[in-house]
Tab-separated table of C-alpha atoms in Angstrom:
chain	number	residue	atom	x	y	z
A	1	UNK	CA	-0.069	-0.074	-0.068
A	2	UNK	CA	1.063	3.651	-0.694
A	3	UNK	CA	1.172	6.209	2.009
A	4	UNK	CA	-2.431	7.580	0.855
A	5	UNK	CA	-3.869	4.201	1.154
A	6	UNK	CA	-2.322	3.389	4.623
A	7	UNK	CA	-3.683	6.671	5.718
A	8	UNK	CA	-7.028	5.945	4.575
A	9	UNK	CA	-7.227	2.392	5.899
A	10	UNK	CA	-6.142	3.460	9.315
A	11	UNK	CA	-8.213	6.677	9.549
A	12	UNK	CA	-11.235	4.610	8.401
A	13	UNK	CA	-10.530	1.773	10.868
A	14	UNK	CA	-10.096	4.311	13.622
A	15	UNK	CA	-13.763	5.677	12.600
A	16	UNK	CA	-14.907	2.174	12.969
A	17	UNK	CA	-13.100	1.377	16.056
A	18	UNK	CA	-14.567	4.442	17.778
A	19	UNK	CA	-18.035	4.251	16.611
A	20	UNK	CA	-18.576	0.507	17.211
A	21	UNK	CA	-16.836	0.757	20.583
A	22	UNK	CA	-19.825	3.003	21.616
A	23	UNK	CA	-22.423	0.692	20.394
A	24	UNK	CA	-20.876	-2.346	21.986
A	25	UNK	CA	-19.727	-0.736	25.186
A	26	UNK	CA	-23.392	-0.571	26.584
A	27	UNK	CA	-24.048	-4.451	25.904
A	28	UNK	CA	-22.231	-5.696	29.090
A	29	UNK	CA	-23.451	-3.139	31.301
A	30	UNK	CA	-26.957	-2.087	30.487
A	31	UNK	CA	-28.710	-4.889	31.854
A	32	UNK	CA	-27.245	-4.108	35.269
A	33	UNK	CA	-26.758	-0.397	35.331
A	34	UNK	CA	-30.565	0.067	34.138
A	35	UNK	CA	-32.019	-1.426	37.385
A	36	UNK	CA	-31.725	2.192	38.763
A	37	UNK	CA	-34.267	3.798	36.368
A	38	UNK	CA	-37.704	4.057	37.620
A	39	UNK	CA	-39.478	2.219	34.803
A	40	UNK	CA	-36.952	-0.597	34.882
A	41	UNK	CA	-38.292	-4.061	33.431
A	42	UNK	CA	-36.534	-6.653	31.544
A	43	UNK	CA	-38.497	-6.001	28.283
A	44	UNK	CA	-37.381	-2.392	28.422
A	45	UNK	CA	-33.860	-3.480	28.934
A	46	UNK	CA	-33.917	-5.692	25.849
A	47	UNK	CA	-35.465	-2.845	24.026
A	48	UNK	CA	-32.560	-0.587	25.152
A	49	UNK	CA	-29.832	-3.230	24.230
A	50	UNK	CA	-31.147	-4.135	20.751
A	51	UNK	CA	-33.109	-1.108	20.041
A	52	UNK	CA	-30.278	0.255	17.768
A	53	UNK	CA	-30.596	-2.561	15.410
A	54	UNK	CA	-33.964	-1.986	14.255
A	55	UNK	CA	-32.985	1.623	12.825
A	56	UNK	CA	-29.794	0.307	11.565
A	57	UNK	CA	-31.635	-2.606	9.711
A	58	UNK	CA	-34.030	-0.223	8.223
A	59	UNK	CA	-31.328	2.416	6.922
A	60	UNK	CA	-28.389	0.350	5.998
A	61	UNK	CA	-29.300	-0.090	2.500
A	62	UNK	CA	-30.983	3.369	1.975
A	63	UNK	CA	-27.869	5.176	3.345
A	64	UNK	CA	-25.709	3.247	1.361
A	65	UNK	CA	-27.501	4.320	-1.784
A	66	UNK	CA	-27.749	7.822	-0.668
A	67	UNK	CA	-23.889	7.989	-0.524
A	68	UNK	CA	-23.965	7.271	-4.229
A	69	UNK	CA	-25.918	10.510	-4.911
A	70	UNK	CA	-24.759	12.788	-2.236
A	71	UNK	CA	-21.153	11.735	-1.888
A	72	UNK	CA	-19.407	9.326	0.766
A	73	UNK	CA	-18.080	11.791	3.311
A	74	UNK	CA	-21.550	13.997	3.555
A	75	UNK	CA	-23.273	10.708	4.352
A	76	UNK	CA	-20.774	9.667	6.782
A	77	UNK	CA	-20.741	12.805	8.461
A	78	UNK	CA	-24.470	12.907	8.642
A	79	UNK	CA	-24.449	9.272	10.213
A	80	UNK	CA	-21.899	10.221	12.774
A	81	UNK	CA	-23.950	13.458	13.806
A	82	UNK	CA	-27.198	11.584	14.285
A	83	UNK	CA	-25.199	8.638	16.248
A	84	UNK	CA	-23.817	11.497	18.463
A	85	UNK	CA	-27.199	13.051	19.211
A	86	UNK	CA	-28.642	9.749	19.834
A	87	UNK	CA	-25.772	8.881	22.448
A	88	UNK	CA	-26.307	12.264	24.231
A	89	UNK	CA	-29.896	11.897	24.531
A	90	UNK	CA	-29.490	8.391	25.936
A	91	UNK	CA	-26.808	10.040	28.484
A	92	UNK	CA	-29.426	12.598	29.728
A	93	UNK	CA	-32.243	10.033	29.939
A	94	UNK	CA	-33.930	9.715	33.166
A	95	UNK	CA	-36.145	6.732	32.222
A	96	UNK	CA	-35.746	3.661	30.286
A	97	UNK	CA	-38.074	4.879	27.602
A	98	UNK	CA	-35.876	8.002	26.955
A	99	UNK	CA	-32.845	5.910	26.790
A	100	UNK	CA	-34.462	3.647	24.177
A	101	UNK	CA	-35.205	6.707	21.947
A	102	UNK	CA	-31.355	7.439	22.288
A	103	UNK	CA	-30.585	4.014	21.251
A	104	UNK	CA	-32.843	4.083	18.225
A	105	UNK	CA	-31.236	7.406	17.105
A	106	UNK	CA	-27.849	5.759	17.457
A	107	UNK	CA	-28.817	3.016	14.942
A	108	UNK	CA	-29.965	5.693	12.648
A	109	UNK	CA	-26.435	6.596	11.874
A	110	UNK	CA	-26.223	3.683	9.667
A	111	UNK	CA	-22.814	4.367	7.746
A	112	UNK	CA	-21.199	0.954	7.336
A	113	UNK	CA	-22.061	0.768	3.555
A	114	UNK	CA	-20.718	4.264	2.761
A	115	UNK	CA	-17.393	3.802	4.937
A	116	UNK	CA	-16.738	0.736	2.961
A	117	UNK	CA	-17.461	2.471	-0.225
A	118	UNK	CA	-15.185	5.299	0.591
A	119	UNK	CA	-12.251	2.851	1.331
A	120	UNK	CA	-12.972	1.428	-2.094
A	121	UNK	CA	-12.863	4.885	-3.564
A	122	UNK	CA	-9.529	5.709	-1.964
A	123	UNK	CA	-7.584	2.579	-2.761
A	124	UNK	CA	-6.183	0.847	-5.873
A	125	UNK	CA	-7.761	-2.186	-7.026
A	126	UNK	CA	-4.742	-4.185	-6.063
A	127	UNK	CA	-4.649	-2.997	-2.650
A	128	UNK	CA	-8.369	-2.759	-2.115
A	129	UNK	CA	-8.470	-6.175	0.040
A	130	UNK	CA	-5.599	-5.231	2.378
A	131	UNK	CA	-7.481	-1.704	3.091
A	132	UNK	CA	-10.833	-3.672	3.844
A	133	UNK	CA	-8.967	-6.355	5.720
A	134	UNK	CA	-7.488	-3.514	8.123
A	135	UNK	CA	-10.969	-2.330	8.727
A	136	UNK	CA	-12.585	-5.718	9.259
A	137	UNK	CA	-9.847	-6.382	12.068
A	138	UNK	CA	-10.648	-3.021	13.549
A	139	UNK	CA	-14.391	-4.014	13.733
A	140	UNK	CA	-13.717	-7.269	15.733
A	141	UNK	CA	-10.879	-5.404	17.824
A	142	UNK	CA	-13.741	-2.705	18.757
A	143	UNK	CA	-15.903	-5.475	20.043
A	144	UNK	CA	-13.337	-7.019	22.340
A	145	UNK	CA	-12.336	-3.741	23.617
A	146	UNK	CA	-15.759	-2.535	24.321
A	147	UNK	CA	-16.801	-5.487	26.419
A	148	UNK	CA	-13.684	-5.237	28.619
A	149	UNK	CA	-13.733	-1.420	28.959
A	150	UNK	CA	-17.542	-0.928	29.180
A	151	UNK	CA	-17.763	-2.260	32.747
A	152	UNK	CA	-15.057	-0.049	33.811
A	153	UNK	CA	-16.223	3.273	32.597
A	154	UNK	CA	-19.806	2.304	33.769
A	155	UNK	CA	-18.139	1.639	37.391
A	156	UNK	CA	-16.587	5.082	37.422
A	157	UNK	CA	-19.032	7.428	35.552
A	158	UNK	CA	-22.095	5.385	35.446
A	159	UNK	CA	-24.242	4.500	32.369
A	160	UNK	CA	-24.857	7.996	31.552
A	161	UNK	CA	-21.061	8.385	31.331
A	162	UNK	CA	-20.748	5.303	29.017
A	163	UNK	CA	-23.229	7.170	26.524
A	164	UNK	CA	-21.546	10.609	27.021
A	165	UNK	CA	-18.165	9.047	25.975
A	166	UNK	CA	-19.909	7.321	23.162
A	167	UNK	CA	-21.162	10.536	21.873
A	168	UNK	CA	-17.792	12.456	22.084
A	169	UNK	CA	-16.083	9.387	20.371
A	170	UNK	CA	-18.334	9.884	17.456
A	171	UNK	CA	-17.642	13.665	17.377
A	172	UNK	CA	-13.935	12.707	17.518
A	173	UNK	CA	-14.520	10.689	14.130
A	174	UNK	CA	-15.766	13.636	12.357
A	175	UNK	CA	-12.301	15.552	11.775
A	176	UNK	CA	-10.629	12.405	10.782
A	177	UNK	CA	-13.388	11.593	8.112
A	178	UNK	CA	-13.221	15.254	6.795
A	179	UNK	CA	-9.642	16.100	6.934
A	180	UNK	CA	-7.540	13.140	7.383
A	181	UNK	CA	-9.298	10.399	5.208
A	182	UNK	CA	-8.291	11.365	1.566
A	183	UNK	CA	-10.786	12.305	-1.080
A	184	UNK	CA	-11.140	9.638	-4.046
A	185	UNK	CA	-12.571	9.345	-7.185
A	186	UNK	CA	-16.187	7.813	-6.578
A	187	UNK	CA	-16.167	4.510	-8.244
A	188	UNK	CA	-18.707	2.344	-9.593
A	189	UNK	CA	-20.296	0.729	-6.715
A	190	UNK	CA	-22.013	-2.558	-8.138
A	191	UNK	CA	-19.658	-4.616	-5.859
A	192	UNK	CA	-19.577	-2.398	-3.029
A	193	UNK	CA	-22.999	-0.443	-2.383
A	194	UNK	CA	-26.518	-1.973	-2.779
A	195	UNK	CA	-28.172	-1.312	-5.838
A	196	UNK	CA	-32.038	-1.345	-5.785
A	197	UNK	CA	-32.813	-3.558	-8.934
A	198	UNK	CA	-31.111	-6.307	-7.508
A	199	UNK	CA	-32.833	-6.564	-3.894
A	200	UNK	CA	-35.564	-9.047	-4.691
A	201	UNK	CA	-33.437	-11.575	-6.708
A	202	UNK	CA	-30.774	-11.557	-4.137
A	203	UNK	CA	-33.180	-11.516	-0.956
A	204	UNK	CA	-34.693	-14.762	-2.302
A	205	UNK	CA	-31.501	-16.379	-3.420
A	206	UNK	CA	-31.498	-19.923	-2.265
A	207	UNK	CA	-27.986	-19.904	-0.636
A	208	UNK	CA	-27.878	-16.255	0.451
A	209	UNK	CA	-31.210	-16.497	2.579
A	210	UNK	CA	-29.691	-19.193	4.542
A	211	UNK	CA	-26.721	-16.900	5.273
A	212	UNK	CA	-28.852	-13.944	6.090
A	213	UNK	CA	-31.211	-15.808	8.592
A	214	UNK	CA	-27.929	-17.311	10.103
A	215	UNK	CA	-26.438	-13.926	10.622
A	216	UNK	CA	-29.728	-12.742	12.056
A	217	UNK	CA	-29.912	-15.559	14.494
A	218	UNK	CA	-26.075	-15.090	15.242
A	219	UNK	CA	-26.768	-11.471	16.490
A	220	UNK	CA	-29.999	-12.261	18.134
A	221	UNK	CA	-28.245	-14.749	20.333
A	222	UNK	CA	-25.421	-12.523	21.398
A	223	UNK	CA	-27.815	-9.752	22.122
A	224	UNK	CA	-29.694	-12.352	24.281
A	225	UNK	CA	-26.678	-13.561	25.972
A	226	UNK	CA	-25.553	-10.028	27.028
A	227	UNK	CA	-29.151	-9.216	28.290
A	228	UNK	CA	-28.775	-12.178	30.729
A	229	UNK	CA	-25.188	-12.707	31.344
A	230	UNK	CA	-24.465	-9.417	33.367
A	231	UNK	CA	-27.085	-10.274	35.759
A	232	UNK	CA	-26.111	-14.137	36.043
A	233	UNK	CA	-22.626	-12.984	37.118
A	234	UNK	CA	-24.340	-10.624	39.736
A	235	UNK	CA	-25.593	-13.870	41.469
A	236	UNK	CA	-22.065	-14.929	42.147
A	237	UNK	CA	-21.201	-11.694	43.822
A	238	UNK	CA	-19.097	-10.449	41.165
A	239	UNK	CA	-19.838	-6.654	40.718
A	240	UNK	CA	-20.333	-4.683	37.586
A	241	UNK	CA	-16.634	-3.304	38.076
A	242	UNK	CA	-15.113	-6.731	38.132
A	243	UNK	CA	-16.872	-8.289	35.141
A	244	UNK	CA	-14.112	-7.518	32.916
A	245	UNK	CA	-12.011	-10.019	35.079
A	246	UNK	CA	-14.465	-12.790	33.688
A	247	UNK	CA	-14.503	-11.554	30.143
A	248	UNK	CA	-10.794	-11.206	29.543
A	249	UNK	CA	-9.887	-14.583	29.980
A	250	UNK	CA	-13.030	-15.971	28.594
A	251	UNK	CA	-12.350	-14.120	25.300
A	252	UNK	CA	-8.567	-14.988	25.233
A	253	UNK	CA	-9.445	-18.692	25.491
A	254	UNK	CA	-12.277	-18.414	22.869
A	255	UNK	CA	-9.854	-16.985	20.393
A	256	UNK	CA	-7.516	-19.814	20.818
A	257	UNK	CA	-10.535	-22.058	19.895
A	258	UNK	CA	-10.971	-19.804	16.926
A	259	UNK	CA	-7.291	-20.335	15.982
A	260	UNK	CA	-7.941	-24.042	16.030
A	261	UNK	CA	-10.988	-24.051	14.147
A	262	UNK	CA	-9.276	-21.997	11.332
A	263	UNK	CA	-6.519	-24.438	11.449
A	264	UNK	CA	-8.693	-27.220	10.786
A	265	UNK	CA	-10.613	-25.225	7.972
A	266	UNK	CA	-7.101	-24.819	6.066
A	267	UNK	CA	-8.316	-21.642	4.370
A	268	UNK	CA	-11.752	-22.987	3.369
A	269	UNK	CA	-15.108	-22.696	5.008
A	270	UNK	CA	-16.260	-26.262	5.222
A	271	UNK	CA	-20.128	-26.787	6.074
A	272	UNK	CA	-19.387	-29.069	8.669
A	273	UNK	CA	-17.154	-26.431	10.776
A	274	UNK	CA	-20.256	-24.005	10.418
A	275	UNK	CA	-22.617	-26.620	12.055
A	276	UNK	CA	-19.876	-27.293	14.591
A	277	UNK	CA	-19.945	-23.487	15.648
A	278	UNK	CA	-23.613	-23.475	15.861
A	279	UNK	CA	-23.486	-26.544	17.916
A	280	UNK	CA	-21.045	-24.964	20.231
A	281	UNK	CA	-23.434	-21.967	20.635
A	282	UNK	CA	-26.345	-24.113	21.365
A	283	UNK	CA	-24.478	-26.387	24.085
A	284	UNK	CA	-23.300	-22.908	25.719
A	285	UNK	CA	-27.186	-22.068	25.864
A	286	UNK	CA	-28.179	-25.520	27.300
A	287	UNK	CA	-25.421	-25.161	30.045
A	288	UNK	CA	-26.755	-21.739	30.847
A	289	UNK	CA	-30.231	-22.944	31.084
A	290	UNK	CA	-29.850	-25.828	33.290
A	291	UNK	CA	-26.340	-25.045	35.480
A	292	UNK	CA	-26.938	-21.188	36.025
A	293	UNK	CA	-25.842	-21.812	39.628
A	294	UNK	CA	-22.575	-23.388	38.776
A	295	UNK	CA	-19.721	-21.121	38.195
A	296	UNK	CA	-17.485	-23.378	36.349
A	297	UNK	CA	-20.285	-24.498	34.016
A	298	UNK	CA	-21.124	-20.725	33.280
A	299	UNK	CA	-17.522	-20.072	32.459
A	300	UNK	CA	-17.166	-23.022	30.091
A	301	UNK	CA	-20.577	-22.196	28.479
A	302	UNK	CA	-19.317	-18.902	27.675
A	303	UNK	CA	-16.091	-19.883	26.123
A	304	UNK	CA	-18.055	-22.314	23.903
A	305	UNK	CA	-20.402	-19.588	22.957
A	306	UNK	CA	-17.605	-17.093	21.887
A	307	UNK	CA	-15.544	-19.789	20.264
A	308	UNK	CA	-18.564	-20.608	18.075
A	309	UNK	CA	-19.437	-16.762	17.760
A	310	UNK	CA	-16.049	-15.949	16.610
A	311	UNK	CA	-15.668	-18.469	14.121
A	312	UNK	CA	-19.008	-17.782	12.387
A	313	UNK	CA	-18.775	-14.098	12.613
A	314	UNK	CA	-15.458	-14.408	10.830
A	315	UNK	CA	-16.615	-16.619	7.970
A	316	UNK	CA	-20.162	-15.467	7.135
A	317	UNK	CA	-19.123	-12.270	5.251
A	318	UNK	CA	-16.548	-14.246	3.212
A	319	UNK	CA	-19.246	-16.814	2.157
A	320	UNK	CA	-21.661	-13.986	1.120
A	321	UNK	CA	-18.999	-12.577	-1.062
A	322	UNK	CA	-18.262	-15.971	-2.595
A	323	UNK	CA	-21.886	-16.774	-3.332
A	324	UNK	CA	-23.306	-13.386	-4.522
A	325	UNK	CA	-23.374	-12.817	-8.362
A	326	UNK	CA	-20.570	-10.947	-10.010
A	327	UNK	CA	-21.285	-7.204	-9.709
A	328	UNK	CA	-23.891	-7.570	-6.970
A	329	UNK	CA	-21.687	-8.121	-3.791
A	330	UNK	CA	-22.715	-4.794	-2.546
A	331	UNK	CA	-26.514	-5.587	-2.661
A	332	UNK	CA	-26.024	-8.935	-1.122
A	333	UNK	CA	-23.733	-7.430	1.763
A	334	UNK	CA	-26.278	-4.618	2.303
A	335	UNK	CA	-29.127	-7.377	2.855
A	336	UNK	CA	-26.711	-9.290	4.986
A	337	UNK	CA	-25.925	-6.246	7.240
A	338	UNK	CA	-29.726	-5.477	7.490
A	339	UNK	CA	-30.444	-9.034	8.719
A	340	UNK	CA	-27.548	-8.932	11.172
A	341	UNK	CA	-28.780	-5.766	12.676
A	342	UNK	CA	-32.287	-6.842	12.910
A	343	UNK	CA	-31.135	-9.898	14.812
A	344	UNK	CA	-29.710	-7.589	17.456
A	345	UNK	CA	-33.051	-5.913	17.834
A	346	UNK	CA	-34.810	-9.364	17.837
A	347	UNK	CA	-32.505	-10.807	20.509
A	348	UNK	CA	-33.061	-7.755	22.800
A	349	UNK	CA	-36.821	-7.897	22.375
A	350	UNK	CA	-37.183	-11.795	22.777
A	351	UNK	CA	-34.805	-11.967	25.710
A	352	UNK	CA	-36.917	-9.036	27.425
A	353	UNK	CA	-40.293	-10.636	26.949
A	354	UNK	CA	-39.321	-14.120	27.831
A	355	UNK	CA	-37.731	-12.938	31.035
A	356	UNK	CA	-40.606	-10.616	31.683
A	357	UNK	CA	-43.341	-13.540	31.446
A	358	UNK	CA	-41.015	-16.606	32.960
A	359	UNK	CA	-37.244	-16.524	34.105
A	360	UNK	CA	-33.693	-15.821	32.855
A	361	UNK	CA	-33.311	-19.439	32.548
A	362	UNK	CA	-36.243	-19.754	30.062
A	363	UNK	CA	-34.413	-17.113	27.929
A	364	UNK	CA	-31.295	-19.147	27.751
A	365	UNK	CA	-33.463	-22.067	26.946
A	366	UNK	CA	-35.197	-20.358	24.000
A	367	UNK	CA	-31.589	-19.603	22.658
A	368	UNK	CA	-30.844	-23.399	22.696
A	369	UNK	CA	-34.103	-24.015	20.803
A	370	UNK	CA	-33.140	-21.433	18.388
A	371	UNK	CA	-29.928	-23.069	17.604
A	372	UNK	CA	-31.911	-26.278	16.816
A	373	UNK	CA	-33.902	-24.436	14.258
A	374	UNK	CA	-30.660	-22.880	13.012
A	375	UNK	CA	-28.971	-26.163	12.509
A	376	UNK	CA	-31.933	-27.163	10.403
A	377	UNK	CA	-31.544	-24.125	8.165
A	378	UNK	CA	-27.744	-24.276	7.812
A	379	UNK	CA	-27.761	-27.920	6.943
A	380	UNK	CA	-29.347	-27.131	3.466
A	381	UNK	CA	-26.293	-25.134	2.720
A	382	UNK	CA	-24.050	-26.374	-0.025
A	383	UNK	CA	-20.233	-26.255	-0.024
A	384	UNK	CA	-19.093	-23.092	-1.111
A	385	UNK	CA	-15.547	-22.591	-2.428
A	386	UNK	CA	-13.766	-19.394	-2.029
A	387	UNK	CA	-13.261	-17.086	-5.145
A	388	UNK	CA	-11.840	-13.999	-6.052
A	389	UNK	CA	-13.581	-10.697	-7.400
A	390	UNK	CA	-12.004	-8.715	-10.161
A	391	UNK	CA	-13.202	-5.500	-11.734
A	392	UNK	CA	-11.988	-4.341	-15.080
A	393	UNK	CA	-12.736	-1.272	-17.042
A	394	UNK	CA	-13.682	-1.111	-20.715
A	395	UNK	CA	-16.202	0.200	-23.314
A	396	UNK	CA	-19.058	-1.972	-24.196
A	397	UNK	CA	-21.271	-1.087	-27.227
A	398	UNK	CA	-24.297	-2.583	-26.778
A	399	UNK	CA	-24.352	-4.658	-30.078
A	400	UNK	CA	-20.931	-6.389	-28.622
A	401	UNK	CA	-22.252	-6.944	-25.102
A	402	UNK	CA	-23.485	-10.508	-25.623
A	403	UNK	CA	-20.153	-11.684	-27.309
A	404	UNK	CA	-18.013	-9.906	-24.854
A	405	UNK	CA	-19.864	-11.816	-22.004
A	406	UNK	CA	-19.597	-14.970	-23.922
A	407	UNK	CA	-15.913	-14.541	-24.613
A	408	UNK	CA	-15.141	-13.739	-21.162
A	409	UNK	CA	-16.866	-16.736	-19.655
A	410	UNK	CA	-14.286	-18.926	-21.902
A	411	UNK	CA	-11.410	-17.306	-20.387
A	412	UNK	CA	-9.495	-19.787	-17.977
A	413	UNK	CA	-10.680	-19.227	-14.271
A	414	UNK	CA	-13.674	-16.981	-15.078
A	415	UNK	CA	-16.898	-18.191	-13.157
A	416	UNK	CA	-19.234	-15.304	-13.842
A	417	UNK	CA	-18.994	-12.046	-15.692
A	418	UNK	CA	-21.469	-9.333	-15.393
A	419	UNK	CA	-21.189	-6.079	-17.708
A	420	UNK	CA	-22.305	-2.672	-16.260
A	421	UNK	CA	-21.883	-0.285	-19.414
A	422	UNK	CA	-23.337	2.633	-17.611
A	423	UNK	CA	-20.404	2.371	-15.529
A	424	UNK	CA	-17.752	1.144	-17.813
A	425	UNK	CA	-16.905	-1.915	-15.829
A	426	UNK	CA	-17.181	-5.597	-15.968
A	427	UNK	CA	-17.194	-7.632	-12.549
A	428	UNK	CA	-15.777	-11.036	-12.641
A	429	UNK	CA	-15.929	-14.144	-10.246
A	430	UNK	CA	-12.657	-16.017	-10.803
A	431	UNK	CA	-10.691	-18.835	-9.350
A	432	UNK	CA	-7.118	-19.564	-8.961
A	433	UNK	CA	-6.643	-20.191	-12.383
A	434	UNK	CA	-7.845	-16.754	-13.799
A	435	UNK	CA	-5.868	-15.546	-16.786
A	436	UNK	CA	-5.988	-11.713	-16.384
A	437	UNK	CA	-4.079	-11.053	-19.886
A	438	UNK	CA	-6.922	-13.294	-21.800
A	439	UNK	CA	-9.534	-11.220	-20.145
A	440	UNK	CA	-7.930	-7.944	-20.934
A	441	UNK	CA	-7.360	-9.145	-24.426
A	442	UNK	CA	-11.181	-9.840	-24.619
A	443	UNK	CA	-12.083	-6.452	-23.364
A	444	UNK	CA	-9.458	-4.533	-25.850
A	445	UNK	CA	-10.522	-6.366	-28.785
């Protein structure tokens, strides 16, 4: 990467870390800290934990499309502004209801697609994967950091302090976007941002819908866990300020489990390991449901949960990328992200309702039952081979388009080819045998 690309990657990764930390810091503390509000109830806690997911799910695709019309930076700055306002509303809240309003406003700053598109705009095609990988690593890092730091901040400054710091972090992101991230030429976005005409087809794709439902269940379950787990830890006389002492070793051991699973996979994503990840999470919920008074069983359950969660969270996006048709990855990832955030909302609501009516143990049991349903859905997946995506530019007269597509599909290694004449681009899905010289020759003839 050159200096410009490295600057863009680090700046956008910093924006992601600061923003996502703000969302994630609340998860391990809200269920406990919210007990001080006069209108406290498990249902309202669930809505507060997962409420941001509803507006994130609804606005993820529209805001991505808006960035095509208005430009990347204006949409990102707008999203950060809305997110900051929501954070300060939640910080000033004196009731659960007002906090939920703040959380919903936080979710309205749905800028993930626009950030990824901006990263694409400011990087060369040959370096784009590295830039996006740096941002992806930052997202994972932000979650682990937030789970550890959140309880410490809440202990010192309360829940209002967590939200206030979240708002300040969002404001700190704005100068980074405005002045540090370089301006780039706005590129064709078919493989980066959602396209309206592709939504229906990809929504009902036989393979993709299984992955979309899977990521919805994945984030439903982690939200359900964090509505219940902090309260469960209180039963063992572990104060909120000490919760990080549980999360640090648990997350560390689960990362070792992730490395082991990745080693078994050897660069592939076999369906058997996806099913194993779901079974690890299901086993965790069974243990939590029936052994909630046994400290060692609780610890083992959380390790199992995060081992499965880490593996699935790391591999699902790559599978979506491999399955999505050439030139339509942006739309496929937009739908995927919407399901992901809706899962967070669903997990909060489901956990709150079940706990309100029955018990926390029943909420864990609902999680276990959800994993059984998930296994039946994921078992219908076909094995997926990893592929690369290539975008090439050219001029495609209408009369020659069928022949160009036909000839490209005859090039060694080309699996799919989609022409986008209005953008002067062709999107290819290719394997390791791809002959780039032959493909370029087809476009130049």
